[in-house]
CSV table of C-alpha atoms in Angstrom, one decimal:
chain,number,residue,atom,x,y,z
K,1364,MET,CA,6.7,-15.9,-60.5
K,1365,THR,CA,7.9,-17.9,-57.5
K,1366,TRP,CA,8.3,-16.6,-53.9
K,1367,ALA,CA,12.0,-17.0,-54.1
K,1368,LYS,CA,12.2,-14.8,-57.2
K,1369,SER,CA,9.9,-12.1,-56.0
K,1370,GLU,CA,11.6,-9.7,-53.5
K,1371,LYS,CA,8.2,-8.1,-52.6
K,1372,ALA,CA,6.6,-11.5,-52.2
K,1373,GLN,CA,9.5,-12.7,-50.1
K,1374,LYS,CA,9.2,-9.7,-47.8
K,1375,ASN,CA,5.4,-10.2,-47.5
K,1376,LYS,CA,6.0,-13.9,-46.6
K,1377,SER,CA,8.7,-12.9,-44.0
K,1378,ASP,CA,6.3,-10.3,-42.5
K,1379,TYR,CA,3.6,-13.0,-42.4
K,1380,ILE,CA,5.9,-15.5,-40.7
K,1381,PHE,CA,7.1,-12.9,-38.2
K,1382,LEU,CA,3.5,-11.9,-37.3
K,1383,GLU,CA,2.5,-15.6,-37.0
K,1384,MET,CA,5.5,-16.3,-34.7
K,1385,LEU,CA,4.7,-13.3,-32.7
K,1386,PHE,CA,1.1,-14.4,-32.3
K,1387,LEU,CA,2.0,-17.9,-31.4
K,1388,SER,CA,4.6,-16.8,-28.9
K,1389,SER,CA,2.3,-14.4,-27.2
K,1390,THR,CA,-0.5,-17.0,-27.1
K,1391,TYR,CA,2.0,-19.5,-25.6
K,1392,LEU,CA,3.1,-17.0,-23.0
K,1393,ASN,CA,-0.5,-16.2,-22.1
K,1394,MET,CA,-1.2,-20.0,-21.8
K,1395,ILE,CA,1.7,-20.5,-19.4
K,1396,GLN,CA,1.2,-17.3,-17.5
K,1397,TYR,CA,-2.6,-17.3,-17.1
K,1398,ARG,CA,-4.1,-19.6,-14.6
K,1399,PRO,CA,-7.6,-18.9,-13.2
K,1400,MET,CA,-7.1,-18.0,-9.5
K,1401,ILE,CA,-9.3,-16.8,-6.7
K,1402,TYR,CA,-7.5,-13.6,-5.7
K,1403,LEU,CA,-7.8,-12.7,-2.0
K,1404,ASP,CA,-4.7,-10.7,-1.5
K,1405,TYR,CA,-5.9,-7.1,-2.2
K,1406,ALA,CA,-3.9,-5.6,0.7
K,1407,ALA,CA,-0.8,-6.6,-1.2
K,1408,ASN,CA,-1.9,-5.3,-4.6
K,1409,TYR,CA,-5.1,-4.2,-6.3
K,1410,PRO,CA,-5.3,-4.6,-10.0
K,1411,VAL,CA,-4.8,-1.4,-12.0
K,1412,LYS,CA,-8.0,0.2,-13.2
K,1413,LYS,CA,-8.7,0.7,-16.9
K,1414,GLU,CA,-9.3,4.5,-16.4
K,1415,VAL,CA,-6.0,4.8,-14.7
K,1416,LEU,CA,-4.1,3.3,-17.6
K,1417,GLU,CA,-6.0,5.4,-20.0
K,1418,THR,CA,-5.1,8.5,-18.1
K,1419,LEU,CA,-1.4,7.5,-18.1
K,1420,CYS,CA,-1.4,7.0,-21.9
K,1421,GLN,CA,-3.4,10.2,-22.7
K,1422,THR,CA,-1.1,12.3,-20.5
K,1423,GLU,CA,2.1,10.9,-22.0
K,1424,MET,CA,0.8,11.6,-25.5
K,1425,ASN,CA,-0.6,15.1,-24.8
K,1426,TYR,CA,2.1,16.5,-22.5
K,1427,ARG,CA,5.4,15.8,-24.2
K,1428,GLY,CA,7.3,18.7,-22.6
K,1429,ASN,CA,9.6,18.3,-19.6
K,1430,ALA,CA,7.9,20.2,-16.8
K,1431,ASN,CA,11.3,21.7,-15.9
K,1432,SER,CA,11.7,23.3,-19.3
K,1433,LEU,CA,11.0,27.0,-19.9
K,1434,HIS,CA,9.4,26.7,-23.3
K,1435,GLU,CA,5.6,26.5,-23.9
K,1436,GLU,CA,5.4,22.7,-24.0
K,1437,GLY,CA,7.3,22.5,-20.7
K,1438,ARG,CA,5.0,25.2,-19.2
K,1439,GLN,CA,1.9,23.2,-20.2
K,1440,SER,CA,3.3,20.2,-18.5
K,1441,PHE,CA,4.1,22.2,-15.4
K,1442,LEU,CA,0.6,23.7,-15.2
K,1443,PHE,CA,-0.9,20.2,-15.5
K,1444,TYR,CA,1.5,19.0,-12.8
K,1445,GLU,CA,0.3,21.7,-10.5
K,1446,GLU,CA,-3.3,20.8,-11.3
K,1447,CYS,CA,-2.7,17.2,-10.3
K,1448,ASN,CA,-1.2,18.4,-7.0
K,1449,ARG,CA,-4.3,20.5,-6.2
K,1450,ARG,CA,-6.6,17.6,-7.1
K,1451,ILE,CA,-4.8,15.2,-4.8
K,1452,LEU,CA,-4.7,17.7,-1.9
K,1453,THR,CA,-8.4,18.6,-2.4
K,1454,LEU,CA,-9.5,15.0,-2.5
K,1455,LEU,CA,-7.7,14.5,0.9
K,1456,HIS,CA,-9.1,17.8,2.3
K,1457,LEU,CA,-5.7,19.3,2.8
K,1458,ASP,CA,-4.8,22.9,2.5
K,1459,PRO,CA,-2.4,23.5,-0.5
K,1460,SER,CA,-0.9,26.5,1.3
K,1461,VAL,CA,0.2,24.2,4.2
K,1462,TYR,CA,1.0,20.9,2.5
K,1463,GLU,CA,3.0,19.8,-0.5
K,1464,VAL,CA,3.0,16.6,-2.5
K,1465,ILE,CA,6.2,14.6,-3.3
K,1466,TYR,CA,5.9,11.8,-5.8
K,1467,THR,CA,8.0,8.7,-5.2
K,1468,SER,CA,8.3,5.2,-6.5
K,1469,SER,CA,6.5,3.5,-3.6
K,1470,ALA,CA,5.3,4.0,0.0
K,1471,THR,CA,8.6,2.4,1.0
K,1472,GLU,CA,10.6,5.2,-0.6
K,1473,SER,CA,8.2,7.8,0.9
K,1474,ASN,CA,8.8,6.4,4.4
K,1475,ASN,CA,12.6,6.3,3.8
K,1476,THR,CA,12.5,9.9,2.6
K,1477,VAL,CA,10.8,11.0,5.8
K,1478,LEU,CA,12.9,9.0,8.3
K,1479,LYS,CA,16.3,9.6,6.8
K,1480,GLY,CA,15.6,13.1,5.7
K,1481,LEU,CA,14.2,14.2,9.0
K,1482,PHE,CA,16.9,12.6,11.1
K,1483,GLN,CA,19.7,14.2,9.0
K,1484,SER,CA,18.0,17.6,9.3
K,1485,TYR,CA,17.0,17.7,12.9
K,1486,SER,CA,18.9,15.0,14.9
K,1487,GLY,CA,20.8,17.8,16.7
K,1488,PHE,CA,17.5,18.6,18.5
K,1489,SER,CA,16.6,15.0,19.3
K,1490,ASN,CA,17.8,11.6,18.3
K,1491,LEU,CA,14.8,9.7,19.8
K,1492,ILE,CA,12.3,8.1,17.4
K,1493,LEU,CA,9.2,6.3,18.7
K,1494,SER,CA,7.5,3.6,16.8
K,1495,SER,CA,4.6,1.2,17.2
K,1496,GLU,CA,5.3,-2.6,17.3
K,1497,PHE,CA,3.6,-3.2,14.0
K,1498,GLU,CA,5.2,-0.9,11.5
K,1499,HIS,CA,5.9,-1.9,7.9
K,1500,SER,CA,9.4,-3.2,7.1
K,1501,SER,CA,10.1,0.0,5.2
K,1502,VAL,CA,9.9,1.8,8.5
K,1503,ASN,CA,11.5,-1.0,10.7
K,1504,GLY,CA,14.4,-1.5,8.2
K,1505,THR,CA,15.1,2.3,8.0
K,1506,LEU,CA,15.0,2.6,11.8
K,1507,ALA,CA,17.6,-0.2,12.1
K,1508,TYR,CA,19.8,1.8,9.7
K,1509,LEU,CA,19.3,5.0,11.6
K,1510,LYS,CA,20.3,3.3,14.9
K,1511,ASP,CA,23.7,2.7,13.4
K,1512,LEU,CA,23.9,6.5,12.8
K,1513,GLY,CA,23.1,7.3,16.4
K,1514,ALA,CA,19.3,7.2,16.5
K,1515,GLN,CA,17.6,5.9,19.7
K,1516,VAL,CA,14.5,3.9,18.8
K,1517,GLU,CA,11.9,2.9,21.3
K,1518,LEU,CA,8.7,0.9,20.7
K,1519,VAL,CA,5.3,1.9,22.1
K,1520,SER,CA,3.4,-1.1,23.5
K,1521,THR,CA,0.2,-2.5,22.0
K,1522,ASN,CA,-3.2,-3.0,23.7
K,1523,LYS,CA,-5.2,-6.3,23.4
K,1524,ASP,CA,-7.4,-4.7,20.8
K,1525,GLY,CA,-4.4,-4.2,18.5
K,1526,LYS,CA,-4.3,-0.4,19.1
K,1527,LEU,CA,-1.4,1.7,20.2
K,1528,ASN,CA,-1.2,2.1,24.0
K,1529,LEU,CA,-1.8,5.8,24.5
K,1530,GLU,CA,-0.7,5.7,28.1
K,1531,ASP,CA,2.6,4.3,27.2
K,1532,LEU,CA,3.0,6.8,24.4
K,1533,SER,CA,2.2,9.7,26.9
K,1534,GLU,CA,4.9,8.5,29.1
K,1535,LYS,CA,7.5,8.1,26.4
K,1536,ILE,CA,6.9,11.4,24.7
K,1537,LYS,CA,8.0,13.1,27.9
K,1538,ARG,CA,11.5,12.6,26.6
K,1539,HIS,CA,10.8,14.8,23.5
K,1540,PRO,CA,11.1,12.5,20.5
K,1541,LEU,CA,11.9,13.8,17.1
K,1542,LEU,CA,9.4,11.6,15.4
K,1543,THR,CA,6.6,9.1,16.1
K,1544,CYS,CA,5.9,6.4,13.4
K,1545,LEU,CA,2.4,5.0,13.1
K,1546,SER,CA,0.6,2.8,10.6
K,1547,LEU,CA,-2.9,4.2,10.3
K,1548,VAL,CA,-4.2,0.7,9.4
K,1549,GLU,CA,-2.1,-2.2,10.4
K,1550,GLY,CA,-1.4,-4.4,7.3
K,1551,GLU,CA,-1.8,-7.9,8.8
K,1552,VAL,CA,-4.9,-7.7,11.1
K,1553,GLY,CA,-6.3,-4.4,9.8
K,1554,THR,CA,-6.5,-2.5,13.1
K,1555,ILE,CA,-7.5,1.1,12.5
K,1556,GLN,CA,-5.5,3.2,14.9
K,1557,ASP,CA,-6.6,6.3,16.9
K,1558,TYR,CA,-4.3,8.4,14.7
K,1559,GLN,CA,-6.1,11.7,15.4
K,1560,GLU,CA,-5.7,11.2,19.1
K,1561,VAL,CA,-2.0,10.4,18.6
K,1562,CYS,CA,-1.6,13.5,16.5
K,1563,HIS,CA,-3.3,15.7,19.0
K,1564,LEU,CA,-1.3,14.3,21.9
K,1565,LEU,CA,2.0,14.9,20.1
K,1566,HIS,CA,1.3,18.4,19.1
K,1567,GLU,CA,-0.4,19.4,22.4
K,1568,ARG,CA,2.8,18.3,24.2
K,1569,LYS,CA,5.1,19.7,21.5
K,1570,ALA,CA,6.6,16.2,21.2
K,1571,GLY,CA,8.0,16.1,17.7
K,1572,TYR,CA,6.4,15.1,14.4
K,1573,LEU,CA,4.1,12.3,13.3
K,1574,LEU,CA,4.7,10.0,10.3
K,1575,LEU,CA,1.4,8.4,9.4
K,1576,ASP,CA,1.7,5.5,7.0
K,1577,ALA,CA,-1.8,5.5,5.4
K,1578,THR,CA,-1.0,2.8,2.8
K,1579,GLN,CA,-3.8,0.4,3.8
K,1580,ALA,CA,-6.3,3.3,4.6
K,1581,VAL,CA,-6.4,5.7,1.6
K,1582,GLY,CA,-9.4,5.1,-0.7
K,1583,LYS,CA,-10.9,2.6,1.8
K,1584,ILE,CA,-12.1,4.4,4.9
K,1585,PRO,CA,-13.0,8.0,5.7
K,1586,LEU,CA,-9.9,10.0,6.7
K,1587,ASP,CA,-9.1,13.3,8.4
K,1588,PHE,CA,-5.4,14.2,8.1
K,1589,THR,CA,-5.8,17.6,9.8
K,1590,ASP,CA,-2.5,18.7,11.3
K,1591,VAL,CA,-0.7,15.4,10.5
K,1592,ASP,CA,3.0,16.2,9.6
K,1593,PHE,CA,3.8,13.4,7.1
K,1594,ILE,CA,1.4,11.1,5.2
K,1595,THR,CA,2.6,8.3,3.0
K,1596,PHE,CA,0.8,5.8,0.7
K,1597,THR,CA,0.9,4.1,-2.6
K,1598,PRO,CA,-1.8,4.1,-5.3
K,1599,HIS,CA,-1.3,0.4,-6.2
K,1600,LYS,CA,-3.4,-0.5,-3.1
K,1601,PHE,CA,-6.5,1.0,-4.7
K,1602,GLY,CA,-6.2,0.7,-8.4
K,1603,GLY,CA,-3.2,2.8,-9.3
K,1604,LEU,CA,0.1,1.8,-10.8
K,1605,THR,CA,2.8,-0.3,-9.1
K,1606,GLY,CA,5.9,1.8,-9.0
K,1607,THR,CA,4.2,5.0,-7.8
K,1608,GLY,CA,4.1,6.4,-4.3
K,1609,VAL,CA,3.1,9.6,-2.5
K,1610,LEU,CA,4.5,11.6,0.4
K,1611,ILE,CA,2.5,14.6,1.6
K,1612,LYS,CA,4.3,16.8,4.1
K,1613,LYS,CA,3.9,20.2,5.8
K,1614,LYS,CA,5.8,22.7,3.8
K,1615,GLU,CA,7.5,24.2,6.9
K,1616,ILE,CA,9.4,21.0,7.7
K,1617,VAL,CA,12.8,20.6,6.0
K,1618,LEU,CA,14.1,17.2,4.9
K,1619,THR,CA,17.5,16.2,3.6
K,1620,PRO,CA,16.7,14.5,0.2
K,1621,LEU,CA,17.6,10.9,-0.6
K,1622,ILE,CA,18.7,11.8,-4.1
K,1623,HIS,CA,21.0,14.7,-5.0
K,1624,GLY,CA,21.4,16.5,-8.3
K,1625,GLY,CA,19.0,16.5,-11.2
K,1626,LYS,CA,16.7,19.4,-11.3
K,1627,SER,CA,13.1,18.8,-10.4
K,1628,LEU,CA,10.0,20.6,-9.3
K,1629,SER,CA,10.4,19.3,-5.7
K,1630,LEU,CA,13.5,19.9,-3.6
K,1631,TYR,CA,13.0,16.5,-2.1
K,1632,ARG,CA,12.9,14.2,-5.1
K,1633,SER,CA,15.3,14.8,-8.0
K,1634,GLY,CA,14.6,13.8,-11.5
K,1635,SER,CA,12.3,14.8,-14.4
K,1636,PRO,CA,8.7,14.8,-13.2
K,1637,ALA,CA,6.8,11.8,-14.4
K,1638,ILE,CA,3.7,13.6,-15.5
K,1639,GLY,CA,1.9,10.5,-16.7
K,1640,LEU,CA,2.4,8.6,-13.5
K,1641,ILE,CA,1.4,11.6,-11.5
K,1642,ALA,CA,-1.8,12.0,-13.4
K,1643,SER,CA,-2.5,8.3,-13.0
K,1644,THR,CA,-2.1,8.7,-9.2
K,1645,ALA,CA,-4.6,11.5,-9.1
K,1646,LYS,CA,-7.1,9.5,-11.2
K,1647,ALA,CA,-6.7,6.4,-9.1
K,1648,LEU,CA,-7.3,8.4,-5.9
K,1649,GLU,CA,-10.3,10.2,-7.5
K,1650,LEU,CA,-11.9,6.8,-8.4
K,1651,ALA,CA,-11.2,5.2,-5.1
K,1652,ILE,CA,-12.6,8.1,-3.0
K,1653,SER,CA,-15.7,8.6,-5.2
K,1654,ASN,CA,-16.7,4.9,-4.8
K,1655,GLN,CA,-15.4,4.5,-1.2
K,1656,GLU,CA,-18.7,4.4,0.6
K,1657,ASP,CA,-20.3,1.9,-1.8
K,1658,ASN,CA,-17.2,-0.3,-1.8
K,1659,PHE,CA,-17.0,-0.3,2.0
K,1660,LYS,CA,-20.6,-1.5,2.2
K,1661,LYS,CA,-20.0,-4.3,-0.3
K,1662,VAL,CA,-16.8,-5.4,1.5
K,1663,LYS,CA,-18.4,-5.3,4.9
K,1664,GLU,CA,-21.1,-7.7,3.7
K,1665,LEU,CA,-18.5,-10.0,2.2
K,1666,SER,CA,-16.4,-9.9,5.3
K,1667,SER,CA,-19.3,-10.5,7.7
K,1668,TYR,CA,-20.3,-13.6,5.6
K,1669,LEU,CA,-16.7,-14.9,5.6
K,1670,VAL,CA,-16.2,-14.4,9.3
K,1671,GLU,CA,-19.4,-16.3,10.2
K,1672,ARG,CA,-18.4,-19.2,7.9
K,1673,LEU,CA,-14.9,-19.3,9.3
K,1674,LYS,CA,-16.3,-19.5,12.9
K,1675,GLU,CA,-17.9,-22.7,12.0
K,1676,ASN,CA,-14.5,-24.4,11.8
K,1677,PRO,CA,-13.3,-25.2,15.4
K,1678,HIS,CA,-9.7,-25.3,14.1
K,1679,ILE,CA,-9.7,-21.6,13.1
K,1680,GLN,CA,-8.9,-18.7,15.4
K,1681,MET,CA,-9.9,-15.2,14.5
K,1682,ASN,CA,-7.0,-12.7,14.9
K,1683,SER,CA,-8.4,-9.5,13.3
K,1684,PHE,CA,-11.1,-7.1,14.5
K,1685,LEU,CA,-14.4,-6.3,12.9
K,1686,GLU,CA,-14.0,-2.5,12.5
K,1687,ASN,CA,-12.1,-3.0,9.2
K,1688,PRO,CA,-13.8,-5.4,6.8
K,1689,TYR,CA,-11.0,-5.3,4.2
K,1690,ILE,CA,-8.6,-7.6,6.2
K,1691,VAL,CA,-9.5,-10.9,7.9
K,1692,ASN,CA,-6.6,-12.6,9.7
K,1693,ILE,CA,-6.9,-16.1,11.0
K,1694,SER,CA,-4.7,-18.9,12.5
K,1695,PHE,CA,-5.2,-22.5,11.7
K,1696,LYS,CA,-4.5,-24.5,14.9
K,1697,GLY,CA,-1.8,-27.1,14.6
K,1698,SER,CA,-0.5,-25.9,11.2
K,1699,LYS,CA,2.2,-23.5,10.1
K,1700,ALA,CA,0.9,-20.6,8.0
K,1701,SER,CA,3.2,-21.4,5.2
K,1702,GLN,CA,1.7,-24.9,4.8
K,1703,VAL,CA,-1.9,-23.6,4.6
K,1704,VAL,CA,-1.0,-20.8,2.3
K,1705,SER,CA,0.9,-23.2,0.0
K,1706,TYR,CA,-2.1,-25.7,0.0
K,1707,LEU,CA,-4.5,-22.9,-0.9
K,1708,ASN,CA,-2.2,-21.8,-3.7
K,1709,GLU,CA,-2.3,-25.3,-5.1
K,1710,LYS,CA,-6.1,-25.1,-5.0
K,1711,GLY,CA,-6.0,-21.8,-7.0
K,1712,ILE,CA,-6.6,-19.5,-4.1
K,1713,CYS,CA,-4.3,-16.5,-3.3
K,1714,VAL,CA,-3.9,-15.4,0.3
K,1715,SER,CA,-0.9,-14.0,2.1
K,1716,GLN,CA,1.0,-15.4,5.0
K,1717,LYS,CA,1.9,-11.9,6.2
K,1718,SER,CA,2.6,-8.5,4.5
K,1719,ALA,CA,4.1,-9.1,1.1
K,1720,CYS,CA,7.2,-7.1,2.2
K,1721,SER,CA,7.8,-9.1,5.5
K,1722,VAL,CA,10.1,-12.0,6.3
K,1723,LEU,CA,7.9,-15.0,5.8
K,1724,VAL,CA,9.9,-17.6,7.8
K,1725,THR,CA,9.4,-15.8,11.1
K,1726,PRO,CA,6.3,-15.7,13.3
K,1727,SER,CA,4.0,-12.7,12.8
K,1728,LYS,CA,5.3,-10.0,15.1
K,1729,VAL,CA,1.9,-8.3,14.9
K,1730,ILE,CA,0.0,-11.3,16.2
K,1731,ASN,CA,2.6,-12.0,18.8
K,1732,ALA,CA,2.4,-8.3,20.0
K,1733,ILE,CA,-1.4,-8.6,20.4
K,1734,TYR,CA,-1.8,-12.1,21.7
K,1735,HIS,CA,1.6,-12.9,23.1
K,1736,ASP,CA,1.4,-16.4,21.5
K,1737,LYS,CA,4.2,-17.5,19.2
K,1738,GLN,CA,2.3,-20.6,18.0
K,1739,ARG,CA,-0.7,-18.5,17.1
K,1740,ALA,CA,1.7,-16.1,15.4
K,1741,SER,CA,3.3,-18.9,13.4
K,1742,SER,CA,0.0,-20.2,12.1
K,1743,SER,CA,-1.6,-16.9,11.1
K,1744,PHE,CA,-2.3,-15.7,7.6
K,1745,ARG,CA,-4.2,-12.9,6.0
K,1746,ILE,CA,-7.2,-12.8,3.7
K,1747,SER,CA,-7.7,-9.4,2.2
K,1748,LEU,CA,-10.8,-8.4,0.3
K,1749,SER,CA,-12.1,-5.8,-2.1
K,1750,GLU,CA,-15.4,-5.1,-3.8
K,1751,LEU,CA,-14.3,-7.3,-6.7
K,1752,VAL,CA,-14.5,-10.4,-4.6
K,1753,LYS,CA,-17.6,-12.7,-5.1
K,1754,LYS,CA,-19.3,-14.7,-2.4
K,1755,GLU,CA,-18.9,-17.9,-4.4
K,1756,GLU,CA,-15.1,-17.4,-4.2
K,1757,LEU,CA,-15.4,-17.2,-0.4
K,1758,ASP,CA,-17.4,-20.4,-0.4
K,1759,LEU,CA,-14.5,-22.1,-2.3
K,1760,LEU,CA,-12.0,-20.8,0.2
K,1761,ILE,CA,-14.1,-22.2,3.1
K,1762,GLN,CA,-14.4,-25.5,1.2
K,1763,ALA,CA,-10.6,-25.7,0.6
K,1764,LEU,CA,-9.9,-25.0,4.3
K,1765,GLY,CA,-12.2,-27.8,5.2
K,1766,GLU,CA,-10.5,-30.2,2.8
K,1767,TYR,CA,-7.1,-29.1,4.2
K,1768,GLN,CA,-8.2,-30.0,7.7
K,1769,ASN,CA,-9.7,-33.4,6.6
K,1770,GLY,CA,-6.5,-34.3,4.7
K,1771,ARG,CA,-4.1,-33.7,7.5
């Protein structure tokens, strides 16, 4: 019997052809998408951890009920949701009776929720918002939006060590701001701010609330969020999923939500609770904090080695500070940052000109704020590390920078 005359055989042949085409197409896509690279941009994104993906899949399969539903399946999802909340607050040493967790799509959404929600709820008491000179674009862009709605925004100056000028802050809070915005770890040079002093100063003077963007800090350095009003971060910086974000706030503070309608378990973020994503967030945080001390030691060794090698090149200026080994920021004298970053990319090395969310064609506002040197700011770029980096990869980076200099 021929293939043409056998319906069953014809179907088998069609299935075989389909599977073969699927295999070939996936293989081709892998070939054109995969290119071995040296990845040194962990401040922009850390690859998702296997355990996090497993947690996502297991949760989605085991908890099929909507946590808003009143039936037993929904109740089980709700109880698991509350368990995840407790785990996250416990890992961050926060009191569940004082703080609540709001799950968002990103740290950007978390920052927007605080800024817009707080201003809409309390601007009758004060319309002044203070900010550092080095906030993420999700803060700066929202502040620009709020200025059109009547907000008065003032910047607190920066010291030569990249830290917030506390004397300037002390002077400005005399005008009773509604909110002060501060990145706990600055995303380009990695400066660790004196956030506890800032928090104490604001609350001692009864000078409004503190929004602490901890995106580059959580899972990397020891933290104490005691008495901080708002904490924002995203798990994809430490092995969680892109598309997830966290906002932790004091329960007593009321925000006007960004999204209205659609019942949820939080007043501040409408929509069905994404239990799988929430569980993956808790897992990523658990893994990051449990390995935090060992990872810090590994990265510190790598960073110290890299900095010493970079200092051998007279054309390189160091912009970052040694207290945070995860981020090394340098300027290449006489070159625009975009040229160096592009050259390294051609050599198979991934670094970042600035924060992945910033405007790349402009000089770094952070470097300019610290060093008051636009040329230095225009030639600066960021190398961000993790425990996954190998010393041999850093050697190849050093070699490529030397070749760039020799080829100019």
